Tab-separated table of C-alpha atoms and ligand atoms in Angstrom:
chain	number	residue	atom	x	y	z
G	1	LEU	CA	35.667	-99.187	-39.355
G	2	VAL	CA	35.734	-102.935	-39.947
G	3	ILE	CA	38.832	-104.309	-41.706
G	4	ASP	CA	38.398	-107.973	-42.559
G	5	ASP	CA	38.986	-110.061	-45.680
G	6	SER	CA	36.190	-112.499	-44.912
G	7	ARG	CA	32.930	-111.394	-46.477
G	8	LEU	CA	31.003	-113.360	-43.860
G	9	TRP	CA	32.718	-111.618	-40.919
G	10	ARG	CA	32.408	-108.200	-42.572
G	11	HIS	CA	28.702	-108.818	-42.899
G	12	SER	CA	28.178	-110.194	-39.367
G	13	LEU	CA	30.183	-107.403	-37.702
G	14	SER	CA	28.483	-104.687	-39.738
G	15	THR	CA	25.061	-106.029	-38.822
G	16	LEU	CA	26.008	-106.208	-35.150
G	17	LEU	CA	27.507	-102.714	-35.042
G	18	GLN	CA	24.550	-101.215	-36.904
G	19	ARG	CA	22.240	-102.859	-34.418
G	20	LEU	CA	24.241	-101.072	-31.697
G	21	GLY	CA	23.415	-97.766	-33.383
G	22	THR	CA	26.675	-97.178	-35.253
G	23	THR	CA	27.489	-96.185	-38.796
G	24	VAL	CA	29.850	-98.784	-40.288
G	25	VAL	CA	32.489	-98.521	-43.008
G	26	VAL	CA	34.153	-101.732	-44.269
G	27	ALA	CA	37.484	-102.553	-45.884
G	28	ALA	CA	38.425	-105.948	-47.363
G	29	ASP	CA	42.192	-105.628	-47.139
G	30	GLY	CA	44.924	-103.852	-45.172
G	31	ALA	CA	45.810	-101.165	-47.699
G	32	GLU	CA	42.215	-100.051	-48.109
G	33	GLY	CA	41.709	-100.224	-44.319
G	34	LEU	CA	44.743	-98.047	-43.602
G	35	SER	CA	43.803	-95.365	-46.082
G	36	LEU	CA	40.227	-95.233	-44.744
G	37	ALA	CA	41.441	-95.172	-41.133
G	38	VAL	CA	43.715	-92.175	-41.579
G	39	SER	CA	40.940	-90.261	-43.344
G	40	GLY	CA	39.704	-89.852	-39.740
G	41	GLY	CA	36.450	-89.681	-37.818
G	42	PHE	CA	36.261	-93.243	-36.447
G	43	ASP	CA	35.265	-94.143	-32.885
G	44	LEU	CA	36.377	-97.764	-33.148
G	45	ILE	CA	38.455	-99.881	-35.509
G	46	CYS	CA	37.863	-103.646	-35.693
G	47	LEU	CA	40.930	-105.164	-37.298
G	48	ASP	CA	41.329	-108.735	-38.489
G	49	LEU	CA	44.752	-110.264	-37.681
G	50	HIS	CA	45.138	-112.240	-40.882
G	51	LEU	CA	44.676	-110.229	-44.048
G	52	PRO	CA	45.884	-111.165	-47.549
G	53	ASP	CA	48.130	-108.153	-48.087
G	54	LEU	CA	49.306	-106.937	-44.651
G	55	ASP	CA	49.654	-108.418	-41.207
G	56	GLY	CA	47.173	-107.001	-38.641
G	57	ARG	CA	50.010	-106.312	-36.189
G	58	ASP	CA	51.789	-104.109	-38.773
G	59	ILE	CA	48.600	-102.226	-39.492
G	60	CYS	CA	48.072	-101.727	-35.802
G	61	ARG	CA	51.562	-100.281	-35.351
G	62	ARG	CA	50.917	-97.870	-38.207
G	63	LEU	CA	47.567	-96.815	-36.752
G	64	ARG	CA	49.285	-96.077	-33.461
G	65	ALA	CA	51.884	-93.948	-35.244
G	66	ALA	CA	49.380	-91.848	-37.239
G	67	PRO	CA	48.082	-88.731	-35.477
G	68	GLN	CA	44.558	-89.283	-36.866
G	69	THR	CA	44.247	-92.708	-35.245
G	70	ILE	CA	46.547	-92.575	-32.232
G	71	LEU	CA	43.582	-92.267	-29.824
G	72	VAL	CA	41.097	-94.483	-31.641
G	73	PRO	CA	40.555	-97.844	-29.903
G	74	VAL	CA	41.641	-100.768	-32.091
G	75	VAL	CA	40.063	-104.145	-31.345
G	76	MET	CA	41.960	-106.929	-33.077
G	77	LEU	CA	39.984	-109.963	-34.152
G	78	THR	CA	41.505	-113.396	-34.472
G	79	ALA	CA	40.538	-117.049	-34.413
G	80	ASP	CA	44.030	-117.714	-33.103
G	81	ASP	CA	44.352	-118.877	-29.481
G	82	ASP	CA	48.154	-118.824	-29.311
G	83	PRO	CA	49.196	-116.726	-26.289
G	84	LYS	CA	52.311	-115.491	-28.113
G	85	THR	CA	50.204	-114.093	-30.963
G	86	LEU	CA	47.810	-112.446	-28.533
G	87	MET	CA	50.701	-110.776	-26.739
G	88	GLU	CA	52.155	-109.555	-30.027
G	89	CYS	CA	48.841	-107.905	-30.819
G	90	ALA	CA	48.901	-106.087	-27.487
G	91	LEU	CA	52.525	-105.015	-28.031
G	92	ALA	CA	51.626	-103.740	-31.493
G	93	GLY	CA	49.198	-101.346	-29.779
G	94	ALA	CA	45.880	-103.173	-29.925
G	95	THR	CA	43.470	-101.790	-27.335
G	96	ASP	CA	41.895	-105.197	-26.938
G	97	VAL	CA	42.070	-108.581	-28.633
G	98	LEU	CA	38.848	-110.358	-29.309
G	99	ARG	CA	38.674	-114.012	-30.229
G	100	LYS	CA	36.398	-114.676	-33.227
G	101	ARG	CA	33.758	-116.897	-31.733
G	102	THR	CA	30.077	-116.109	-31.826
G	103	ILE	CA	28.707	-112.690	-32.616
G	104	GLU	CA	26.793	-112.684	-29.300
G	105	GLU	CA	30.016	-113.122	-27.330
G	106	MET	CA	31.658	-110.242	-29.188
G	107	SER	CA	28.655	-107.982	-28.883
G	108	GLY	CA	29.164	-107.052	-25.217
G	109	VAL	CA	32.787	-106.046	-25.697
G	110	LEU	CA	32.156	-103.953	-28.791
G	111	GLN	CA	29.187	-102.311	-27.105
G	112	SER	CA	31.337	-101.254	-24.147
G	113	PHE	CA	33.742	-99.493	-26.524
G	114	LEU	CA	30.959	-97.700	-28.375
G	115	ARG	CA	29.003	-96.727	-25.285
G	116	HIS	CA	31.670	-94.239	-24.269
G	117	ALA	CA	32.594	-93.015	-27.723
G	118	ARG	CA	29.996	-90.329	-28.240
G	119	ARG	CA	28.107	-90.213	-25.010
G	120	SER	CA	26.863	-86.849	-23.920
G	121	HIS	CA	26.749	-85.864	-20.275
G	122	GLU	CA	24.602	-83.596	-18.196
G	123	GLY	CA	25.873	-81.478	-15.372
G	124	ALA	CA	27.279	-78.185	-14.191
G	125	VAL	CA	31.034	-77.697	-13.964
G	126	LEU	CA	32.789	-74.937	-12.050
G	127	LEU	CA	36.001	-74.225	-13.956
G	128	VAL	CA	38.571	-72.283	-11.936
G	129	GLU	CA	41.310	-71.121	-14.301
G	130	ASP	CA	43.078	-67.763	-14.581
G	131	SER	CA	44.685	-68.329	-17.977
G	132	PRO	CA	42.234	-67.329	-20.738
G	133	SER	CA	43.771	-69.720	-23.269
G	134	ALA	CA	43.748	-72.728	-20.890
G	135	ALA	CA	40.177	-71.885	-19.877
G	136	LEU	CA	39.125	-71.817	-23.513
G	137	VAL	CA	40.607	-75.273	-24.207
G	138	ALA	CA	38.913	-76.789	-21.145
G	139	ARG	CA	35.621	-75.048	-21.888
G	140	ARG	CA	35.591	-76.393	-25.478
G	141	SER	CA	36.195	-79.957	-24.261
G	142	LEU	CA	33.520	-79.718	-21.568
G	143	GLU	CA	30.958	-78.168	-23.890
G	144	ARG	CA	31.685	-80.864	-26.461
G	145	MET	CA	30.649	-83.348	-23.750
G	146	GLY	CA	27.373	-81.505	-23.271
G	147	LEU	CA	28.275	-79.975	-19.897
G	148	ASP	CA	27.352	-76.530	-18.572
G	149	VAL	CA	30.515	-74.572	-17.867
G	150	HIS	CA	30.709	-71.828	-15.236
G	151	HIS	CA	34.064	-70.100	-15.330
G	152	ALA	CA	35.753	-68.273	-12.462
G	153	THR	CA	39.213	-66.723	-12.858
G	154	ASP	CA	39.797	-66.140	-9.150
G	155	PRO	CA	39.764	-68.894	-6.476
G	156	HIS	CA	38.003	-66.722	-3.878
G	157	ALA	CA	35.221	-65.878	-6.327
G	158	ALA	CA	35.044	-69.595	-7.211
G	159	LEU	CA	34.669	-70.579	-3.565
G	160	GLU	CA	31.893	-68.034	-3.104
G	161	ARG	CA	30.008	-69.528	-6.068
G	162	PHE	CA	30.670	-73.042	-4.791
G	163	TYR	CA	29.019	-72.237	-1.443
G	164	ASN	CA	25.915	-70.856	-3.158
G	165	GLU	CA	25.323	-72.992	-6.234
G	166	ASP	CA	25.123	-76.699	-7.016
G	167	PHE	CA	27.897	-78.059	-9.189
G	168	ASP	CA	28.561	-81.633	-10.315
G	169	LEU	CA	32.301	-81.110	-10.673
G	170	VAL	CA	34.933	-78.525	-9.768
G	171	ILE	CA	37.918	-78.318	-12.101
G	172	THR	CA	40.713	-76.154	-10.793
G	173	ASP	CA	44.105	-74.948	-11.865
G	174	LEU	CA	46.883	-75.252	-9.281
G	175	VAL	CA	48.676	-71.912	-9.275
G	176	PHE	CA	46.997	-68.510	-9.055
G	177	ALA	CA	48.183	-64.989	-8.334
G	178	SER	CA	46.265	-65.158	-5.084
G	179	ASP	CA	46.700	-66.099	-1.439
G	180	LEU	CA	44.472	-69.089	-2.258
G	181	ASN	CA	45.943	-71.735	-4.572
G	182	GLY	CA	44.465	-74.942	-5.965
G	183	LEU	CA	45.424	-76.947	-2.891
G	184	GLY	CA	43.831	-74.327	-0.615
G	185	LEU	CA	40.681	-74.429	-2.716
G	186	VAL	CA	40.506	-78.240	-2.397
G	187	ARG	CA	40.951	-77.922	1.372
G	188	ALA	CA	38.267	-75.227	1.656
G	189	ILE	CA	35.769	-77.268	-0.394
G	190	ARG	CA	36.367	-80.446	1.610
G	191	GLY	CA	35.980	-78.495	4.840
G	192	ALA	CA	32.760	-76.739	3.801
G	193	ASN	CA	29.848	-77.116	6.130
G	194	THR	CA	27.367	-78.400	3.512
G	195	HIS	CA	26.656	-81.581	1.558
G	196	ARG	CA	28.284	-79.751	-1.380
G	197	ARG	CA	31.691	-80.517	0.135
G	198	MET	CA	31.456	-84.016	-1.415
G	199	CYS	CA	31.528	-82.522	-4.937
G	200	PRO	CA	34.237	-84.196	-7.063
G	201	ILE	CA	37.352	-82.127	-7.741
G	202	LEU	CA	39.663	-82.494	-10.729
G	203	VAL	CA	42.948	-80.596	-10.626
G	204	VAL	CA	44.491	-79.463	-13.898
G	205	SER	CA	48.088	-78.355	-13.890
G	206	ALA	CA	51.196	-77.964	-15.992
G	207	PHE	CA	53.206	-79.403	-13.094
G	208	ASP	CA	53.933	-83.078	-13.267
G	209	ASP	CA	55.538	-83.798	-9.932
G	210	ALA	CA	54.533	-86.589	-7.594
G	211	MET	CA	54.822	-84.500	-4.409
G	212	ARG	CA	52.132	-82.064	-5.513
G	213	ARG	CA	49.853	-84.877	-6.713
G	214	ILE	CA	50.219	-86.802	-3.454
G	215	GLU	CA	49.321	-83.759	-1.331
G	216	LEU	CA	46.358	-82.910	-3.555
G	217	PHE	CA	44.990	-86.442	-3.249
G	218	ARG	CA	45.580	-86.400	0.514
G	219	HIS	CA	43.646	-83.146	0.789
G	220	GLY	CA	40.718	-84.608	-1.127
G	221	ALA	CA	41.241	-84.040	-4.860
G	222	ASP	CA	39.713	-86.890	-6.876
G	223	ASP	CA	41.857	-86.724	-9.978
G	224	TYR	CA	44.758	-84.866	-11.543
G	225	VAL	CA	45.397	-84.200	-15.185
G	226	ILE	CA	48.341	-82.518	-16.836
G	227	LYS	CA	48.176	-79.583	-19.256
G	228	PRO	CA	48.079	-79.352	-22.225
G	229	LEU	CA	44.789	-81.208	-22.123
G	230	LEU	CA	44.191	-84.106	-24.437
G	231	HIS	CA	40.442	-83.949	-25.086
G	232	GLU	CA	39.848	-87.718	-25.062
G	233	GLU	CA	41.642	-88.300	-21.769
G	234	PHE	CA	40.200	-85.198	-20.140
G	235	ALA	CA	36.688	-86.203	-21.256
G	236	ALA	CA	37.132	-89.762	-19.960
G	237	ARG	CA	38.229	-88.507	-16.526
G	238	VAL	CA	35.551	-85.807	-16.343
G	239	GLY	CA	32.863	-88.277	-17.457
G	240	LYS	CA	33.818	-90.727	-14.753
G	241	LEU	CA	33.727	-88.088	-12.009
G	242	ILE	CA	30.356	-86.763	-13.200
G	243	ASP	CA	28.904	-90.301	-13.318
G	244	ASN	CA	30.052	-90.944	-9.741
G	245	LYS	CA	28.579	-87.634	-8.589
G	246	LYS	CA	25.197	-88.544	-10.105
G	247	LEU	CA	25.267	-91.886	-8.306
G	248	MET	CA	26.101	-90.166	-5.024
G	249	ASP	CA	23.204	-87.754	-5.568
G	250	GLN	CA	20.834	-90.684	-6.087
G	251	VAL	CA	22.048	-92.346	-2.910
G	252	ARG	CA	21.514	-89.133	-0.955
G	253	VAL	CA	17.945	-88.737	-2.231
G	254	GLN	CA	17.217	-92.381	-1.368
G	255	GLN	CA	18.680	-91.939	2.108
G	256	VAL	CA	16.403	-88.984	2.798
G	257	ALA	CA	13.372	-90.931	1.525
G	258	LEU	CA	14.284	-94.012	3.563
G	259	ARG	CA	14.764	-91.959	6.711
G	260	ARG	CA	11.353	-90.354	6.182
G	261	MET	CA	9.773	-93.763	5.672
G	262	ALA	CA	11.456	-95.072	8.796
G	263	GLU	CA	10.358	-92.179	11.010
G	264	PHE	CA	6.987	-91.017	9.769
G	265	ASP	CA	3.696	-92.814	9.517
G	266	ALA	CA	2.701	-92.866	5.845
G	267	LEU	CA	-1.046	-92.457	6.488
G	268	THR	CA	-1.058	-89.483	8.866
G	269	GLY	CA	2.394	-87.985	8.444
G	270	LEU	CA	2.858	-88.101	12.227
G	271	LEU	CA	5.954	-89.589	13.841
G	272	ASN	CA	5.725	-93.341	14.318
G	273	ARG	CA	6.336	-95.194	17.558
G	274	HIS	CA	9.960	-95.996	16.720
G	275	ALA	CA	10.873	-92.370	15.927
G	276	LEU	CA	9.177	-91.158	19.103
G	277	GLN	CA	11.744	-92.776	21.398
G	278	PRO	CA	14.609	-90.267	21.078
G	279	VAL	CA	12.147	-87.389	21.635
G	280	VAL	CA	10.695	-89.173	24.666
G	281	ASP	CA	14.163	-89.663	26.156
G	282	ARG	CA	14.922	-85.959	25.844
G	283	PHE	CA	11.579	-84.832	27.286
G	284	VAL	CA	11.697	-87.310	30.188
G	285	SER	CA	15.228	-86.259	31.239
G	286	ALA	CA	14.096	-82.631	31.230
G	287	ALA	CA	11.077	-83.558	33.371
G	288	GLN	CA	13.239	-85.620	35.751
G	289	SER	CA	15.648	-82.726	36.260
G	290	GLY	CA	12.727	-80.365	36.794
G	291	ALA	CA	13.655	-78.272	33.730
G	292	HIS	CA	10.072	-78.404	32.472
G	293	PRO	CA	6.984	-80.490	33.229
G	294	LEU	CA	5.825	-83.168	30.786
G	295	THR	CA	2.271	-84.284	30.118
G	296	LEU	CA	1.431	-87.292	27.994
G	297	ALA	CA	-1.985	-87.521	26.340
G	298	MET	CA	-2.949	-90.928	25.020
G	299	ILE	CA	-5.787	-91.170	22.530
G	300	ASP	CA	-7.716	-94.284	21.466
G	301	LEU	CA	-10.524	-93.893	18.928
G	302	ASP	CA	-13.892	-95.267	20.017
G	303	HIS	CA	-15.498	-98.236	18.264
G	304	PHE	CA	-13.148	-97.753	15.348
G	305	LYS	CA	-13.635	-101.321	14.231
G	306	ALA	CA	-17.284	-100.436	13.544
G	307	ILE	CA	-16.208	-97.678	11.126
G	308	ASN	CA	-14.185	-100.178	9.104
G	309	ASP	CA	-16.991	-102.747	9.287
G	310	THR	CA	-19.688	-100.277	8.230
G	311	TRP	CA	-17.943	-98.042	5.681
G	312	GLY	CA	-14.957	-100.075	4.616
G	313	HIS	CA	-11.236	-99.883	5.282
G	314	ALA	CA	-10.641	-96.949	2.913
G	315	VAL	CA	-13.035	-94.751	4.892
G	316	GLY	CA	-11.339	-95.956	8.074
G	317	ASP	CA	-8.023	-94.761	6.640
G	318	GLN	CA	-9.561	-91.423	5.728
G	319	VAL	CA	-10.832	-90.965	9.288
G	320	LEU	CA	-7.364	-91.766	10.670
G	321	THR	CA	-5.866	-89.147	8.335
G	322	THR	CA	-8.397	-86.570	9.554
G	323	VAL	CA	-7.632	-87.334	13.193
G	324	GLY	CA	-3.874	-87.162	12.486
G	325	ALA	CA	-4.254	-83.725	10.895
G	326	ALA	CA	-6.382	-82.505	13.838
G	327	LEU	CA	-3.715	-83.615	16.320
G	328	GLN	CA	-0.957	-82.045	14.252
G	329	ALA	CA	-2.900	-78.766	14.211
G	330	LEU	CA	-3.143	-78.852	18.021
G	331	CYS	CA	0.612	-79.156	18.461
G	332	ALA	CA	2.114	-75.928	19.725
G	333	ASP	CA	5.811	-75.246	19.261
G	334	GLY	CA	7.823	-78.136	20.723
G	335	GLU	CA	4.837	-80.447	21.149
G	336	ILE	CA	4.828	-83.754	19.304
G	337	GLY	CA	2.012	-85.899	17.937
G	338	ALA	CA	2.638	-89.539	17.043
G	339	ARG	CA	0.686	-92.562	15.838
G	340	ILE	CA	1.749	-95.429	18.065
G	341	GLY	CA	-0.686	-98.086	16.865
G	342	GLY	CA	-3.617	-98.682	14.519
G	343	GLU	CA	-6.078	-96.167	15.989
G	344	GLU	CA	-3.942	-95.115	18.920
G	345	PHE	CA	-2.147	-91.798	19.124
G	346	VAL	CA	-0.145	-89.878	21.676
G	347	MET	CA	0.650	-86.230	22.176
G	348	LEU	CA	3.748	-85.211	24.115
G	349	LEU	CA	3.200	-81.876	25.794
G	350	PRO	CA	6.405	-80.506	27.315
G	351	GLY	CA	5.692	-77.446	29.438
G	352	CYS	CA	2.170	-78.623	30.286
G	353	SER	CA	1.819	-78.978	34.065
G	354	ALA	CA	-0.657	-81.178	35.983
G	355	ALA	CA	-2.874	-78.141	36.499
G	356	ARG	CA	-3.503	-77.752	32.737
G	357	ALA	CA	-3.399	-81.433	31.761
G	358	GLY	CA	-7.164	-81.959	31.982
G	359	LEU	CA	-7.881	-78.909	29.828
G	360	ARG	CA	-5.444	-80.018	27.146
G	361	GLY	CA	-6.988	-83.496	27.196
G	362	GLU	CA	-10.431	-82.017	26.716
G	363	ALA	CA	-9.183	-79.805	23.853
G	364	ILE	CA	-7.843	-82.935	22.122
G	365	ARG	CA	-11.088	-84.874	22.606
G	366	ARG	CA	-13.119	-81.925	21.277
G	367	ALA	CA	-10.808	-81.334	18.285
G	368	ILE	CA	-11.273	-84.941	17.118
G	369	GLU	CA	-15.028	-84.681	17.489
G	370	ILE	CA	-15.137	-81.454	15.439
G	371	ALA	CA	-12.656	-82.588	12.785
G	372	SER	CA	-14.617	-85.775	12.062
G	373	GLU	CA	-18.040	-84.146	11.928
G	374	GLY	CA	-19.927	-85.287	8.834
G	375	PRO	CA	-20.907	-88.662	7.443
G	376	HIS	CA	-18.215	-90.601	9.366
G	377	PRO	CA	-17.974	-89.110	12.853
G	378	VAL	CA	-15.621	-90.568	15.420
G	379	THR	CA	-14.913	-89.878	19.057
G	380	ALA	CA	-11.934	-90.660	21.245
G	381	SER	CA	-11.216	-91.831	24.739
G	382	VAL	CA	-8.347	-89.808	26.169
G	383	GLY	CA	-6.056	-90.418	29.127
G	384	VAL	CA	-3.645	-87.772	30.391
G	385	ALA	CA	-0.805	-88.144	32.849
G	386	THR	CA	1.791	-85.618	33.976
G	387	PHE	CA	5.275	-86.812	34.874
G	388	ASP	CA	5.796	-86.766	38.619
G	389	PRO	CA	9.486	-86.971	39.554
G	390	ARG	CA	8.536	-88.221	43.041
G	391	THR	CA	6.765	-91.369	41.848
G	392	ASP	CA	7.525	-91.876	38.132
G	393	THR	CA	10.909	-93.469	37.511
G	394	GLY	CA	10.790	-93.030	33.748
G	395	TRP	CA	8.819	-93.141	30.519
G	396	ALA	CA	7.381	-96.594	31.259
G	397	ASP	CA	5.630	-95.360	34.390
G	398	LEU	CA	4.174	-92.315	32.650
G	399	PHE	CA	2.993	-94.439	29.713
G	400	LYS	CA	1.386	-96.996	32.001
G	401	ARG	CA	-0.580	-94.308	33.870
G	402	ALA	CA	-1.833	-92.638	30.664
G	403	ASP	CA	-2.816	-96.055	29.282
G	404	ALA	CA	-4.743	-96.879	32.475
G	405	ALA	CA	-6.510	-93.489	32.217
G	406	VAL	CA	-7.635	-94.317	28.636
G	407	TYR	CA	-8.987	-97.622	29.904
G	408	GLN	CA	-10.891	-95.743	32.586
G	409	SER	CA	-12.401	-93.398	29.932
G	410	LYS	CA	-13.557	-96.491	27.989
G	411	LEU	CA	-15.108	-97.998	31.107
G	412	ASN	CA	-16.903	-94.750	31.936
G	413	GLY	CA	-18.649	-94.661	28.555
G	414	ARG	CA	-15.982	-93.463	26.016
G	415	ASN	CA	-15.695	-90.006	24.395
G	416	ARG	CA	-14.237	-88.551	27.545
G	417	VAL	CA	-10.999	-87.570	29.280
G	418	THR	CA	-9.549	-89.178	32.391
G	419	VAL	CA	-6.721	-87.470	34.256
G	420	SER	CA	-4.358	-89.862	35.971
G	421	LEU	CA	-3.515	-88.839	39.502
G	422	ALA	CA	0.027	-89.722	40.361
U	501	GH3	P1	-12.650	-99.351	21.385
U	501	GH3	O1	-13.681	-98.241	21.475
U	501	GH3	O2	-12.819	-100.336	22.504
U	501	GH3	O3	-11.290	-98.844	21.297
U	501	GH3	O4	-13.025	-100.161	20.070
U	501	GH3	P2	-12.221	-100.202	18.738
U	501	GH3	O5	-13.038	-100.836	17.691
U	501	GH3	O6	-11.698	-98.861	18.403
U	501	GH3	O7	-10.972	-101.066	19.166
U	501	GH3	P3	-10.320	-102.354	18.586
U	501	GH3	O8	-8.955	-102.402	19.213
U	501	GH3	O9	-11.210	-103.548	18.783
U	501	GH3	O10	-10.210	-102.153	17.055
U	501	GH3	C1	-9.288	-101.301	16.476
U	501	GH3	C2	-9.518	-101.355	14.984
U	501	GH3	O11	-8.679	-100.456	14.291
U	501	GH3	C3	-9.252	-102.699	14.417
U	501	GH3	C4	-8.438	-102.457	13.197
U	501	GH3	O12	-8.961	-103.116	12.063
U	501	GH3	C5	-8.523	-100.981	13.004
U	501	GH3	N1	-7.320	-100.468	12.416
U	501	GH3	C6	-6.051	-100.531	12.905
U	501	GH3	N2	-5.194	-99.929	12.061
U	501	GH3	C7	-5.903	-99.479	11.013
U	501	GH3	C8	-5.581	-98.786	9.799
U	501	GH3	O13	-4.421	-98.439	9.517
U	501	GH3	N3	-6.564	-98.490	8.926
U	501	GH3	C9	-7.860	-98.833	9.197
U	501	GH3	N4	-8.790	-98.505	8.305
U	501	GH3	N5	-8.202	-99.518	10.308
U	501	GH3	C10	-7.262	-99.829	11.214
U	502	MG	MG1	41.268	-112.947	-42.108
U	503	MG	MG1	-7.077	-99.519	20.393
U	504	MG	MG1	-10.277	-97.994	19.782
């Protein structure tokens, strides 16, 4: 609703608001504006301060006193810069005061009011409420917002559902005829052993005492609202919590993706060199303590540059993918394959002793040969070394010996396995 005596401003504001997707009703004086306003249904009232018949501040006071408009935001518009006038507008109940400058400047502010007015939300809410009438009021509000409501009357049943289903918000009453109350439910949710424990929690209660609120916040409740529920306030609080939850979900998904990118080689899906280190540390300590032997197989593809040069880089990539898959397929439980360089791979074989190291090396060499059979065959030079606690002081020694064994395989004509003797 736009109440302004200037035809120019009525026109400019209407055009702007329509462009923002709103239906606009206009009034040219205070009396007409007031009677339209109390007829109801407005999301925003733009009210000019200086009108021929009534003062904007008086109109504002009357809007604040009428039940139909008490919750409707009123933005007062004035060309006046006098701080005293601006303060009087605020005291009269204006939600905001906007100086009449350019339409572009006003656009952002008006848009922010309208954005929230009729926004629908998406999400699942677990409503824990034992009073049927209170549950009905909350359910109506939530469904009006577009949310899916799942109602539990008992806190234990609610907790059981919470552990097993994904919710975007838990809304709980405070007092139940149960050994579990609202505070206990908040504590149980926050202590749950799942990412779901971060779910926002809104407590709804008829109690309005600071002590209860403080303890609820300390135990992890996000917000507190007092019954009887006022739809607009309830919806604003719920909307905010749901928005935050969606943001948190996005961050979690991104974190998982980033961790994957940081640890796994995109081409072959094997671990990369960086992610190998913690595994290496674990395996080497076990080998040092004699808990289990550790064999390292190092693999360098033969004349790989020629594959790129002859068939192109894309074929080279395809061959690397094939080799990666072949190595992955060779990994028994607990064994790890990794791509540590362009066409260089390693396999960590915990439990493989020196006696079997040569056989495993040969199996790797053969698997690569078989996997790449076809138009773009490739072979590999393999070096294997088994950790020897008497001479190897750590990973660096083992790595150096396997690397030297690969070099020896290259020197001896490639496509072969060299076992490093400690
Ligand atoms: P050698 O038998 O002596 O190991 O010869 P080589 O050609 O395999 O060894 P060299 O180290 O000279 O060349 C390795 C080649 O691997 C060079 C590089 O272009 C190629 N390469 C490294 N990373 C990738 C990759 O991700 N994709 C493709 N297509 N090629 C790669
Ligand atoms: Mg005016
Ligand atoms: Mg190489
Ligand atoms: Mg090579």
